Amino acid sequence: MRQQRVTSFDVAALAGVSQSTVSRALTGDTVVSDGTRTRVLEAARQLNYHVDENAARLRTGKTGTLAVVVICRPGEQRKDVNPFYYSLLGSICAAASARGFETLVSFQDTEESLWGLYEEQRKADGLIIIGSTANRPAWDYFRSLRDSGAQLVCWGSPFDDFDWVRSDNHEGARIATGHLIERGYRRIAYLGTEQSPQRQFKERYQGYGERMREAGLEPRLVEIDERLSRDEQGRKAIRDLAGAGWPVDAAFAACDEIALGALEELRQLGRSVPDEFGLIGFDGNRAGAYASPPLSSIEPDFQSAGTMLVDKLLGLINDDPVEPLRVPVRLLERESTRRN
Amino acid sequence: MRQQRVTSFDVAALAGVSQSTVSRALTGDTVVSDGTRTRVLEAARQLNYHVDENAARLRTGKTGTLAVVVICRPGEQRKDVNPFYYSLLGSICAAASARGFETLVSFQDTEESLWGLYEEQRKADGLIIIGSTANRPAWDYFRSLRDSGAQLVCWGSPFDDFDWVRSDNHEGARIATGHLIERGYRRIAYLGTEQSPQRQFKERYQGYGERMREAGLEPRLVEIDERLSRDEQGRKAIRDLAGAGWPVDAAFAACDEIALGALEELRQLGRSVPDEFGLIGFDGNRAGAYASPPLSSIEPDFQSAGTMLVDKLLGLINDDPVEPLRVPVRLLERESTRRN
DNA sequence: CTGAAAGCGCTTACAG
DNA sequence: CTGAAAGCGCTTACAG
C-alpha cells in the first residue's frame, strides 16, 4: 500500500536545501531563516513527510514516551480491574499527552509477567506504576528496578520510600466523617483495618478517628478480613454489626468496593439506608451512582491526579525533583447519607 | 544515575566474538552455535545489556507496537469514559502483550486532538480504534487515514467498510429476549432506536424483533431520544411507558447505561423490578452488578474481543486478511429478571 | 558458523 | 544562516 519511505533527503531535494537544514527547520531550531523554514515545511507537506521517530530517538536518546504499568491482582481478568485504576489511567494518558508525551501501557499480574525494562530498551524515559497494593511481588519487583536506577513514580505502593502521589486521604476521611456527623449520625463505625499494607487505609482511619474525637464521639473500628474479596469484606462487616445488635447507626467504609458490599448486605438484612443506617465510601467509583440507594463517597480529583503523576515523573527525569503530592478530594453526596 | 550505555560491542568484547554474532545470538538466529550463544547470553547478563529498540526498529522497520486510540465524547473527562471501553482496552493490551506487542494508548475527543500518524512516524505498525460511535468527526478522521493506507481495525465504528470486530449483537438480543419470555414476561418492549448511527443498536433491535415474532409476540419499540445522555434516555423511556399506562411489563434496553437509567426511574415510580417489570440490558457493565436490583445483561467475552481485534490487525499487517469477527456473548442473569 | 561492512534516518557539533 | 560529515546502535546481506 505505502511506497518507499520519504526521508528528509527527499524533502531537502524538493526544497532546494541540505538535509541538515530540513532537520533544523522541522525541529523548530530558531536559527533557520523564515523563508527557508517555510519552503521546507511546504515541501514536507507536499511529500507527506513525517519524521521517523526511531531515527530521531536513536540520535537524541530521548523517547518522548512514558510507560504506564497497571498492577493487577494475580489472575484477575482485565475487565475486572478496579475502575478506579482505569479512570486514573485515562487521566495519566491525557496529562502525558498534554505534555507532549506518548504513553506505553501494560497490565501486569503474575510474577512471570512482571517486566519494566523500558528505559533499558529505550522504549520510555520513565515509568508510572499504579494499581493494586495487594500484589506484593509486583511492588517488590518495581522497587528493585527503582533501586537499580529506574525513573519511577507510583500510586498505590505499599512502600513509603517511593516517589508517590496519593489522595488526600486524611482530609477525605475528615470530610466523610464530618458529613455523617452533620447528617445527625452519632454512632459511626469505620469499616477497614488499622494494620493494612494499604497505607491509604491507615490514613483514612486516622482522619476518621481525629474527626470523631473532635466531635466528642468515640471512634469504633470494624475490622475487615483482608483475605476476603472487597465485596465480601463489606458484607461480613455488616453481618458482624447485625450480630452485635447494631451498636452503630452509620459507617465510613475504607473504599467504595467495601461500601458497595456493605450496602448490598444492609439491603438483604432489611436495614434501611439512609434512614436507619448512613453509609459513605471512598474513591468516587462510578458504580456507586447506580447503587441502591446511590452511595455517597469521597472522590479524588482524577485530572489533578494524572497531571501530578506525570509532572512528578518529568521532574525526576529532568533532575528537578517534586515533593510527594496529595490529590485534592471532594464530597460526592448521594442518597446513602441523605437523612433529613 | 545510569552510566554510559552498554552496547552490543561491549558484549562482543566480553564474549570474545564479533558484534554481529552478538546480534544474531540475541535475536535468536538459529545459525549460531550453542556454545557461542551461551557465552553471548552470559556476557549480556553480566553487563546488564538490553537491545536499544530504537536502533533495532530503525534497522528492521518494524516497531513491535500497536497504537490503541480510545475515542471519547467531546469534552468528556477521562474518568467518565464508558467502562465498557476501559474493559475492552484492558483486554486489547493483554492480547497484544500475549502476541509480543507493546501498546501505545491515547484518548482523543475534540477535532484538534485527533491524531493517528503512528505508522508515518514509525511509532506503531498499526492502529486499533475503539470508542464512542457518537463522535462522528473522529470516525471521519480515522476513515480518511484508513483510505490513505493506514492499517486499522476498530470496534464501534459507524461505518461498515472498516475492518471491524463486534459483539454478536443479533444473537445477544435473541438471548435477552428469549430470557424475558422464559421468565414469563409477554409484553416486552425494546428501549432503543431503529434508525441509529450505532449499528449495534440496529442489530439488537432485529434480534429482538425476530425472537418476539418466533414466540408469537408483538415487538414494541420505545424510541429513545439520542440527544439525551444514556441515563436520561432510559429514564425518559420509562416515563413514557408510565404515561401510556404501562402497556408493557418488561423491556430489553439497547445498552446497560440506558437500562440503568430506566431502572432508577422504575424505582422512583415505585414499579417493582422484577415482580411488576422485568429489565435486561446489554454490555455486562460492572455497575449493573451493584444496581438495585442487580441488572441482568448480555456480556461479550472481553478476552475474545481483545484477541480478535489484535489478531485481525496483525492479519492486516501481515497481508493475511481475517474476516470480520463476531465476539460471543452470554447471558448474565441477575435479579432484574428473576421472577418466579 | 562467524566477521567486516553497509546502512536504517535522523540530530548536532564543526566550519564557513 | 547553511552545508558536509560524523555517529546514535542496531540488523543483515555478503564473504569466507
JSON list of C-alpha atoms (C1' of nucleotides) in Angstrom, two decimals, chain C residues 2-15:
[
{"chain": "C", "resi": 2, "resn": "DT", "atom": "C1'", "xyz": [31.42, -16.24, 12.09]},
{"chain": "C", "resi": 3, "resn": "DG", "atom": "C1'", "xyz": [33.26, -11.48, 10.83]},
{"chain": "C", "resi": 4, "resn": "DA", "atom": "C1'", "xyz": [33.72, -6.99, 8.30]},
{"chain": "C", "resi": 5, "resn": "DA", "atom": "C1'", "xyz": [30.96, -3.63, 6.40]},
{"chain": "C", "resi": 6, "resn": "DA", "atom": "C1'", "xyz": [26.95, -1.18, 4.87]},
{"chain": "C", "resi": 7, "resn": "DG", "atom": "C1'", "xyz": [23.07, 1.29, 6.00]},
{"chain": "C", "resi": 8, "resn": "DC", "atom": "C1'", "xyz": [18.43, 2.28, 8.55]},
{"chain": "C", "resi": 9, "resn": "DG", "atom": "C1'", "xyz": [17.12, 8.05, 9.00]},
{"chain": "C", "resi": 10, "resn": "DC", "atom": "C1'", "xyz": [17.77, 11.10, 11.82]},
{"chain": "C", "resi": 11, "resn": "DT", "atom": "C1'", "xyz": [20.45, 15.31, 15.02]},
{"chain": "C", "resi": 12, "resn": "DT", "atom": "C1'", "xyz": [24.18, 18.05, 16.00]},
{"chain": "C", "resi": 13, "resn": "DA", "atom": "C1'", "xyz": [28.77, 19.63, 16.66]},
{"chain": "C", "resi": 14, "resn": "DC", "atom": "C1'", "xyz": [32.04, 21.83, 13.40]},
{"chain": "C", "resi": 15, "resn": "DA", "atom": "C1'", "xyz": [33.23, 25.01, 9.62]}
]
